[in-house]
Coordinates of C-alpha atoms in Angstrom, one line a residue:
Chain I
X1433 CA 0.0 0.0 0.0
X1434 CA 1.2 3.5 -0.8
X1435 CA 1.8 5.9 2.0
X1436 CA -0.8 8.3 0.5
X1437 CA -3.4 5.5 0.5
X1438 CA -2.5 4.7 4.0
X1439 CA -3.1 8.3 5.1
X1440 CA -6.4 8.4 3.1
X1441 CA -7.6 5.3 4.8
X1442 CA -6.6 6.7 8.2
X1443 CA -8.6 9.9 7.5
X1444 CA -11.6 7.7 6.6
X1445 CA -11.3 5.8 9.9
X1446 CA -11.1 9.0 11.8
X1447 CA -13.9 10.6 9.8
X1448 CA -11.6 13.6 9.4
X1449 CA -11.5 16.1 6.5
X1450 CA -8.2 17.8 7.3
X1451 CA -5.1 16.0 5.7
X1452 CA -2.7 14.0 7.8
X1453 CA 1.1 13.9 7.8
X1454 CA 3.3 11.1 9.0
X1455 CA 5.0 13.4 11.5
X1456 CA 1.6 14.2 13.2
X1457 CA 1.6 13.3 16.8
X1458 CA -1.3 10.9 17.5
X1459 CA -2.2 12.5 20.9
X1460 CA -2.5 15.9 19.2
X1461 CA -5.2 14.6 16.9
X1462 CA -8.7 14.9 18.4
X1463 CA -9.8 11.8 16.6
X1464 CA -7.1 9.5 18.1
X1465 CA -9.4 7.6 20.4
X1466 CA -10.6 4.1 21.1
X1467 CA -12.8 4.0 18.0
X1468 CA -9.9 5.0 15.8
X1469 CA -7.8 2.3 17.5
X1470 CA -10.4 -0.4 16.6
X1471 CA -10.4 0.9 13.0
X1472 CA -6.7 0.7 12.8
X1473 CA -6.7 -2.8 14.2
X1474 CA -9.2 -3.9 11.6
X1475 CA -7.4 -2.2 8.8
X1476 CA -4.1 -3.8 9.6
X1477 CA -5.8 -7.2 9.8
X1478 CA -7.6 -6.9 6.5
X1479 CA -4.9 -5.1 4.5
X1480 CA -1.7 -6.6 5.9
X1481 CA -2.8 -9.7 7.8
X1482 CA -1.2 -8.2 10.9
X1483 CA -2.8 -8.5 14.3
X1484 CA -2.0 -5.5 16.4
X1485 CA -2.3 -5.4 20.1
X1486 CA -3.7 -2.5 22.1
X1487 CA -0.3 -2.1 23.8
X1488 CA 1.5 -1.7 20.4
X1489 CA -0.9 1.0 19.5
X1490 CA -0.7 2.7 22.9
X1491 CA 3.1 2.8 22.4
X1492 CA 2.9 4.5 19.0
X1493 CA 3.5 8.3 19.2
X1494 CA 3.2 9.4 15.6
X1495 CA 1.6 8.3 12.4
X1496 CA 5.0 7.3 11.2
X1497 CA 5.1 4.8 14.1
X1498 CA 1.9 3.3 12.8
X1499 CA 3.4 3.0 9.4
X1500 CA 6.4 1.3 11.0
X1501 CA 4.0 -1.3 12.6
X1502 CA 3.0 -2.4 9.1
X1503 CA 6.4 -4.2 8.6
X1504 CA 7.2 -2.5 5.3
X1505 CA 3.7 -3.0 3.9
X1506 CA 3.4 0.7 3.4
X1507 CA 5.7 2.1 0.7
X1508 CA 6.5 5.6 -0.5
Chain D
X1138 CA -15.5 -30.6 17.2
X1139 CA -18.4 -29.6 19.5
X1140 CA -20.9 -29.8 16.7
X1141 CA -24.5 -31.2 16.7
X1142 CA -27.3 -31.7 14.3
X1143 CA -31.0 -32.2 15.0
X1144 CA -34.1 -33.1 13.0
X1145 CA -37.8 -32.5 13.9
X1146 CA -37.1 -29.8 16.5
X1147 CA -38.6 -26.4 15.7
X1148 CA -38.3 -22.9 17.2
X1149 CA -42.1 -22.1 17.3
X1150 CA -42.0 -18.6 18.7
X1151 CA -40.0 -15.7 20.1
X1152 CA -41.1 -12.8 22.3
X1153 CA -38.7 -10.0 23.6
X1154 CA -39.6 -7.5 26.3
X1155 CA -37.6 -4.3 26.9
X1156 CA -38.0 -1.8 29.8
X1157 CA -39.8 1.5 29.4
X1158 CA -37.0 3.8 30.3
X1159 CA -34.9 5.2 27.4
X1160 CA -31.4 6.7 27.8
X1161 CA -29.7 8.5 25.0
X1162 CA -26.0 9.1 24.3
X1163 CA -27.0 12.7 23.4
X1164 CA -27.7 13.3 27.1
X1165 CA -24.2 12.1 28.1
X1166 CA -22.1 14.7 26.4
X1167 CA -20.4 15.2 29.8
X1168 CA -18.9 11.7 29.6
X1169 CA -17.0 12.9 26.5
X1170 CA -15.8 16.2 28.0
X1171 CA -18.5 18.2 26.2
X1172 CA -17.2 16.9 22.8
X1173 CA -20.4 16.6 20.8
X1174 CA -18.3 15.9 17.6
X1175 CA -17.1 12.7 19.2
X1176 CA -20.7 11.7 20.0
X1177 CA -21.5 12.1 16.3
X1178 CA -18.6 9.8 15.4
X1179 CA -19.7 7.2 17.9
X1180 CA -23.3 7.3 16.5
X1181 CA -22.0 7.0 12.9
X1182 CA -19.2 4.5 13.4
X1183 CA -20.4 2.3 16.4
X1184 CA -24.1 2.8 16.0
X1185 CA -24.7 3.8 19.7
X1186 CA -27.6 6.1 20.2
X1187 CA -30.5 5.1 22.5
X1188 CA -30.8 2.2 24.9
X1189 CA -33.5 0.8 27.1
X1190 CA -32.6 0.3 30.7
X1191 CA -34.5 -1.0 33.7
X1192 CA -35.4 0.9 36.9
X1193 CA -33.8 -0.3 40.1
X1194 CA -36.7 -2.6 40.9
X1195 CA -37.1 -4.5 37.6
X1196 CA -34.9 -7.6 36.9
X1197 CA -34.1 -9.9 34.0
X1198 CA -36.6 -12.3 35.6
X1199 CA -39.5 -9.8 35.4
X1200 CA -38.8 -9.1 31.7
X1201 CA -38.5 -12.8 30.8
X1202 CA -41.7 -13.7 32.7
X1203 CA -43.7 -11.1 30.8
X1204 CA -42.2 -12.4 27.6
X1205 CA -43.0 -16.0 28.5
X1206 CA -46.6 -15.2 29.4
X1207 CA -47.2 -13.5 26.0
X1208 CA -45.4 -16.3 24.2
X1209 CA -47.5 -19.1 25.8
X1210 CA -50.7 -17.1 25.3
X1211 CA -49.8 -16.3 21.7
X1212 CA -49.1 -19.9 20.8
X1213 CA -52.0 -21.2 22.9
X1214 CA -49.7 -23.6 24.7
X1215 CA -51.0 -25.5 27.7
X1216 CA -48.6 -24.8 30.5
X1217 CA -48.6 -28.4 31.6
X1218 CA -47.0 -29.3 28.3
X1219 CA -43.8 -27.4 29.1
X1220 CA -41.4 -30.1 30.3
X1221 CA -38.2 -28.1 30.3
X1222 CA -37.2 -24.5 31.3
X1223 CA -33.8 -23.0 30.6
X1224 CA -32.9 -19.6 32.0
X1225 CA -29.9 -18.0 30.4
X1226 CA -28.7 -15.0 32.4
X1227 CA -25.7 -13.4 34.2
X1228 CA -27.9 -11.1 36.2
X1229 CA -30.2 -13.4 38.2
X1230 CA -32.4 -12.3 41.1
X1231 CA -30.3 -14.3 43.6
X1232 CA -27.3 -16.7 43.8
X1233 CA -29.9 -19.2 45.0
X1234 CA -32.4 -20.3 44.1
X1235 CA -32.0 -20.5 40.3
X1236 CA -33.9 -17.9 38.2
X1237 CA -35.4 -20.9 36.3
X1238 CA -37.0 -22.2 39.5
X1239 CA -38.5 -18.8 40.4
X1240 CA -39.8 -18.3 36.8
X1241 CA -41.2 -21.8 37.0
X1242 CA -43.2 -20.8 40.0
X1243 CA -44.4 -17.5 38.6
X1244 CA -45.5 -19.1 35.4
X1245 CA -47.3 -21.8 37.4
X1246 CA -45.7 -24.6 35.3
X1247 CA -46.2 -28.3 36.0
X1248 CA -43.9 -30.1 38.4
X1249 CA -42.9 -32.5 35.6
X1250 CA -40.4 -29.9 34.3
X1251 CA -36.6 -29.9 34.2
X1252 CA -35.5 -26.3 35.1
X1253 CA -32.0 -24.8 35.4
X1254 CA -30.0 -21.7 34.8
X1255 CA -27.1 -21.2 32.4
X1256 CA -24.5 -18.6 33.2
X1257 CA -23.5 -17.3 29.8
X1258 CA -23.9 -13.9 28.2
X1259 CA -23.6 -12.9 24.6
X1260 CA -23.2 -16.6 23.4
X1261 CA -25.9 -17.8 25.8
X1262 CA -28.9 -17.7 23.5
X1263 CA -27.4 -20.1 21.0
X1264 CA -26.1 -22.3 23.8
X1265 CA -29.7 -22.3 25.3
X1266 CA -31.2 -23.3 21.9
X1267 CA -28.6 -26.1 21.6
X1268 CA -29.6 -27.4 25.1
X1269 CA -33.3 -27.2 24.3
X1270 CA -32.7 -29.2 21.1
X1271 CA -30.8 -31.8 23.1
X1272 CA -33.5 -32.1 25.7
X1273 CA -36.0 -32.7 23.0
X1274 CA -33.9 -35.0 20.8
X1275 CA -33.1 -37.2 23.9
X1276 CA -36.8 -37.7 24.5
X1277 CA -36.7 -35.9 27.9
X1278 CA -39.1 -33.1 26.8
X1279 CA -41.6 -32.4 24.0
X1280 CA -41.6 -28.6 24.7
X1281 CA -38.8 -26.5 26.2
X1282 CA -39.2 -22.9 27.2
X1283 CA -35.9 -20.9 26.8
X1284 CA -35.7 -17.7 28.7
X1285 CA -32.7 -15.4 28.0
X1286 CA -32.3 -12.0 29.5
X1287 CA -29.9 -9.6 31.2
X1288 CA -29.8 -6.3 32.9
X1289 CA -26.1 -5.5 32.3
X1290 CA -26.9 -1.7 32.7
X1291 CA -27.0 -2.4 36.4
X1292 CA -23.3 -3.6 36.3
X1293 CA -21.8 -0.6 34.5
X1294 CA -20.3 2.5 36.1
X1295 CA -22.1 5.6 34.7
X1296 CA -18.6 7.3 34.4
X1297 CA -17.1 4.5 32.3
X1298 CA -17.3 5.4 28.6
X1299 CA -16.1 1.9 27.6
X1300 CA -19.3 0.3 28.9
X1301 CA -22.0 2.8 30.1
X1302 CA -23.3 4.0 26.7
X1303 CA -23.3 0.5 25.3
X1304 CA -25.5 -1.8 27.3
X1305 CA -29.3 -2.0 27.4
X1306 CA -31.5 -4.5 29.2
X1307 CA -34.0 -7.0 27.8
X1308 CA -35.7 -10.3 28.5
X1309 CA -36.8 -12.9 25.9
X1310 CA -38.8 -16.1 25.8
X1311 CA -38.5 -18.8 23.0
X1312 CA -40.5 -22.0 22.6
X1313 CA -38.7 -25.0 21.2
X1314 CA -40.8 -28.0 20.3
X1315 CA -40.7 -31.5 19.0
X1316 CA -42.5 -31.5 15.6
X1317 CA -43.4 -33.9 12.8
X1318 CA -42.4 -31.4 10.1
X1319 CA -39.1 -31.8 8.2
X1320 CA -36.9 -29.3 9.8
X1321 CA -33.1 -29.4 10.6
X1322 CA -30.8 -27.5 12.8
X1323 CA -27.1 -27.5 13.2
X1324 CA -24.9 -26.1 16.1
X1325 CA -21.3 -25.4 16.7
X1326 CA -20.0 -24.4 20.1
X1327 CA -16.7 -23.0 21.3
X1328 CA -14.9 -21.6 24.4
X1329 CA -11.5 -19.9 25.0
X1330 CA -11.1 -19.4 28.7
X1331 CA -7.7 -17.7 28.2
X1332 CA -9.7 -14.6 27.4
X1333 CA -11.8 -14.8 30.7
X1334 CA -10.4 -11.5 31.8
X1335 CA -11.6 -9.5 28.8
X1336 CA -15.1 -9.1 30.0
X1337 CA -15.5 -9.4 33.8
X1338 CA -17.2 -8.3 36.9
X1339 CA -14.3 -8.7 39.4
X1340 CA -16.2 -8.6 42.7
X1341 CA -19.5 -9.8 44.2
X1342 CA -19.2 -13.5 44.2
X1343 CA -16.9 -15.8 46.3
X1344 CA -13.4 -15.2 44.9
X1345 CA -13.8 -11.6 45.8
X1346 CA -17.0 -10.9 47.9
X1347 CA -18.4 -7.3 47.7
X1348 CA -17.3 -5.1 50.5
X1349 CA -16.8 -1.4 51.1
X1350 CA -13.4 -1.7 49.5
X1351 CA -14.7 -3.3 46.3
X1352 CA -17.1 -0.4 46.0
X1353 CA -14.3 2.2 45.8
X1354 CA -14.3 3.9 42.4
X1355 CA -10.9 4.4 40.7
X1356 CA -9.9 6.1 37.5
X1357 CA -8.1 4.0 34.8
X1358 CA -5.4 5.2 32.3
X1359 CA -8.1 6.2 29.8
X1360 CA -9.9 8.4 32.3
X1361 CA -12.8 6.0 33.0
X1362 CA -14.1 5.4 36.5
X1363 CA -15.2 2.1 37.9
X1364 CA -15.1 -0.1 41.0
X1365 CA -14.5 -3.8 41.4
X1366 CA -18.3 -4.3 41.5
X1367 CA -18.6 -2.9 38.0
X1368 CA -18.3 -4.6 34.7
X1369 CA -14.9 -4.0 33.1
X1370 CA -14.4 -4.7 29.4
X1371 CA -11.2 -4.6 27.3
X1372 CA -12.9 -3.3 24.2
X1373 CA -9.9 -3.6 21.8
X1374 CA -9.3 -7.2 22.8
X1375 CA -12.9 -8.1 22.5
X1376 CA -13.0 -6.4 19.1
X1377 CA -10.0 -8.4 17.9
X1378 CA -11.5 -11.6 19.2
X1379 CA -14.8 -10.9 17.4
X1380 CA -13.5 -10.1 14.0
X1381 CA -11.0 -13.0 14.0
X1382 CA -13.3 -15.7 15.5
X1383 CA -16.8 -15.0 14.1
X1384 CA -16.1 -15.2 10.3
X1385 CA -14.4 -18.6 10.9
X1386 CA -17.2 -19.8 13.2
X1387 CA -19.9 -19.0 10.5
X1388 CA -17.9 -20.7 7.8
X1389 CA -17.5 -23.7 10.1
X1390 CA -21.2 -24.2 11.0
X1391 CA -22.2 -23.7 7.4
X1392 CA -19.7 -26.3 6.2
X1393 CA -20.9 -28.7 8.9
X1394 CA -24.6 -28.1 7.9
X1395 CA -23.8 -28.5 4.1
X1396 CA -26.0 -25.4 3.5
X1397 CA -24.6 -22.8 1.2
X1398 CA -24.1 -19.3 2.4
X1399 CA -26.4 -18.0 -0.4
X1400 CA -29.3 -20.2 0.8
X1401 CA -29.4 -18.5 4.2
X1402 CA -32.1 -15.9 4.4
X1403 CA -30.8 -14.0 7.4
X1404 CA -27.6 -13.9 9.6
X1405 CA -28.6 -12.8 13.1
X1406 CA -25.4 -11.9 15.1
X1407 CA -25.2 -11.0 18.7
X1408 CA -25.6 -7.2 18.6
X1409 CA -22.3 -6.2 20.2
X1410 CA -22.3 -3.0 18.2
X1411 CA -22.9 -2.0 14.6
X1412 CA -19.2 -1.6 13.8
X1413 CA -18.3 -5.2 14.8
X1414 CA -21.3 -6.7 12.9
X1415 CA -20.5 -4.7 9.7
X1416 CA -16.8 -5.7 10.1
X1417 CA -17.8 -9.4 10.4
X1418 CA -20.2 -9.2 7.5
X1419 CA -17.6 -7.5 5.3
X1420 CA -15.1 -10.4 6.0
X1421 CA -17.8 -12.9 5.1
X1422 CA -18.8 -10.9 2.0
X1423 CA -22.5 -10.9 3.2
X1424 CA -25.0 -8.5 1.8
X1425 CA -26.2 -6.2 4.6
X1426 CA -29.8 -6.8 3.5
X1427 CA -29.4 -10.2 5.2
X1428 CA -27.6 -8.9 8.3
X1429 CA -29.9 -6.9 10.6
X1430 CA -27.8 -4.5 12.8
X1431 CA -30.2 -1.7 14.0
X1432 CA -30.9 -3.2 17.4
X1433 CA -28.0 -1.8 19.3
X1434 CA -28.8 1.8 18.3
X1435 CA -32.4 1.5 19.5
X1436 CA -32.0 -0.7 22.6
X1437 CA -28.3 -1.1 23.4
X1438 CA -26.2 -4.3 23.6
X1439 CA -28.7 -6.6 25.3
X1440 CA -26.2 -9.5 26.0
X1441 CA -28.1 -12.9 26.0
X1442 CA -31.3 -11.3 24.7
X1443 CA -29.8 -9.5 21.7
X1444 CA -30.4 -12.3 19.1
X1445 CA -34.1 -12.8 20.0
X1446 CA -34.5 -9.0 20.2
X1447 CA -33.2 -8.6 16.7
X1448 CA -35.5 -11.3 15.4
X1449 CA -38.5 -9.5 17.0
X1450 CA -37.4 -6.1 15.9
X1451 CA -36.0 -6.5 12.4
X1452 CA -37.4 -9.9 11.2
X1453 CA -40.9 -10.1 12.7
X1454 CA -42.7 -10.0 9.4
X1455 CA -40.2 -12.2 7.5
X1456 CA -40.1 -15.0 9.9
X1457 CA -43.9 -15.0 10.5
X1458 CA -44.6 -15.6 6.8
X1459 CA -43.2 -19.0 6.0
X1460 CA -40.1 -21.2 5.8
X1461 CA -36.8 -19.4 6.3
X1462 CA -33.2 -20.5 7.1
X1463 CA -31.4 -18.5 9.7
X1464 CA -27.9 -18.4 10.9
X1465 CA -27.7 -17.3 14.6
X1466 CA -24.4 -16.5 16.2
X1467 CA -23.4 -15.2 19.7
X1468 CA -20.0 -14.3 20.9
X1469 CA -18.5 -12.6 23.9
X1470 CA -18.0 -13.1 27.7
X1471 CA -16.1 -16.3 28.6
X1472 CA -14.8 -16.0 26.0
X1473 CA -17.5 -18.1 24.5
X1474 CA -19.1 -18.3 21.1
X1475 CA -21.8 -20.5 19.4
X1476 CA -23.4 -20.5 16.0
X1477 CA -26.4 -22.3 14.6
X1478 CA -28.2 -22.9 11.3
X1479 CA -31.9 -23.3 11.9
X1480 CA -35.0 -23.8 9.7
X1481 CA -38.0 -21.9 10.9
X1482 CA -41.5 -22.1 9.7
X1483 CA -44.2 -19.4 10.4
X1484 CA -42.7 -18.5 13.7
X1485 CA -44.9 -16.6 16.3
X1486 CA -42.9 -13.4 16.3
X1487 CA -44.6 -10.2 17.5
X1488 CA -42.7 -6.9 17.5
X1489 CA -40.6 -5.9 20.5
X1490 CA -42.8 -5.5 23.6
X1491 CA -42.5 -2.8 26.3
X1492 CA -42.4 -4.0 29.9
X1493 CA -45.5 -3.2 32.0
X1494 CA -44.9 -2.7 35.6
X1495 CA -46.7 -5.0 38.0
X1496 CA -47.5 -7.8 35.5

């Protein structure tokens, strides 16, 4: 998956209109909440076959950290 | 494999009763720090909106007894013909005696009747149906009354966003009977006790009796308040479990039954929330026309009563008309999950009933 598609999908999960950047801090985004976490878990499972744990997501600080969790499934 | 198949056993009717009192997530903007935008997201994504909750005096037993009376009246069943009574609940009136025995007395059933409780939640309705089928297939009973109901709203802390806006209360009654007609049903049952911590009420029974200490409310890392007497749910873990386990479970029971997915008229899932159901349906590539999922936004997550409530709420007309094939599947606390493929034929299925005090 391309990085731009990844960001688009994340915006859809967050129901957010403003664009996202990999450097965005998750805690600074109003939509980074338990619902978004579930959406990200489901997306990783469906798109990459990766089962994320809540702890992995809690440890992530930025969107780049989420991309890192995809194990190179997200390319530039 | 814990699988079973039955012939000549039919679900003759289902009635579900919900309390009068309606709560709405719109009134709980304080839980979300005044963030009404987040409430809109929750409504859109998870499908939480309104829920029906009991007052402090009404219990699962009351809701189920009203449902049972209407069911037996509606089907013109002679009470002495009920030879089995199963009560599925995790919110009984007492530790002892069993809710089934109290209900047996209130319904004035005959003494020739096997009655017992089953302590299961979201999977409990399908487990109860399986037991009712076994009791009939073994020749023990000709008619079994299955009561399934919960009042989980009494367990949640009002300041816990992860549970309080989610759960509603309901009681159901289902009649399962031995019939001459050609009908088949198939069941598949599972447990994973390694996930017992995911949905739990820590205190109140014998491992940790309730005390002034267990009633102390503390705030967790996410800012939610609860005591050890309250329900605690690890939403993310339960979500992961649901979307991993349910698609496989549906495929398994269909394969066991030999019935093609396209031949199924409706898939009735435990109404955990709309997001989980849509996610499961997407993975199974089901048309949402066949997957009712409105119940949670009108009534809340009704635990053991959510499957019958959905049949009464969304499928009343469809199942009353003629022969249909349904897949029923419950999943949750335990962890426990169970799925069934059942034929139904002109089921007695009125719309959802509202509880009348004092009846």
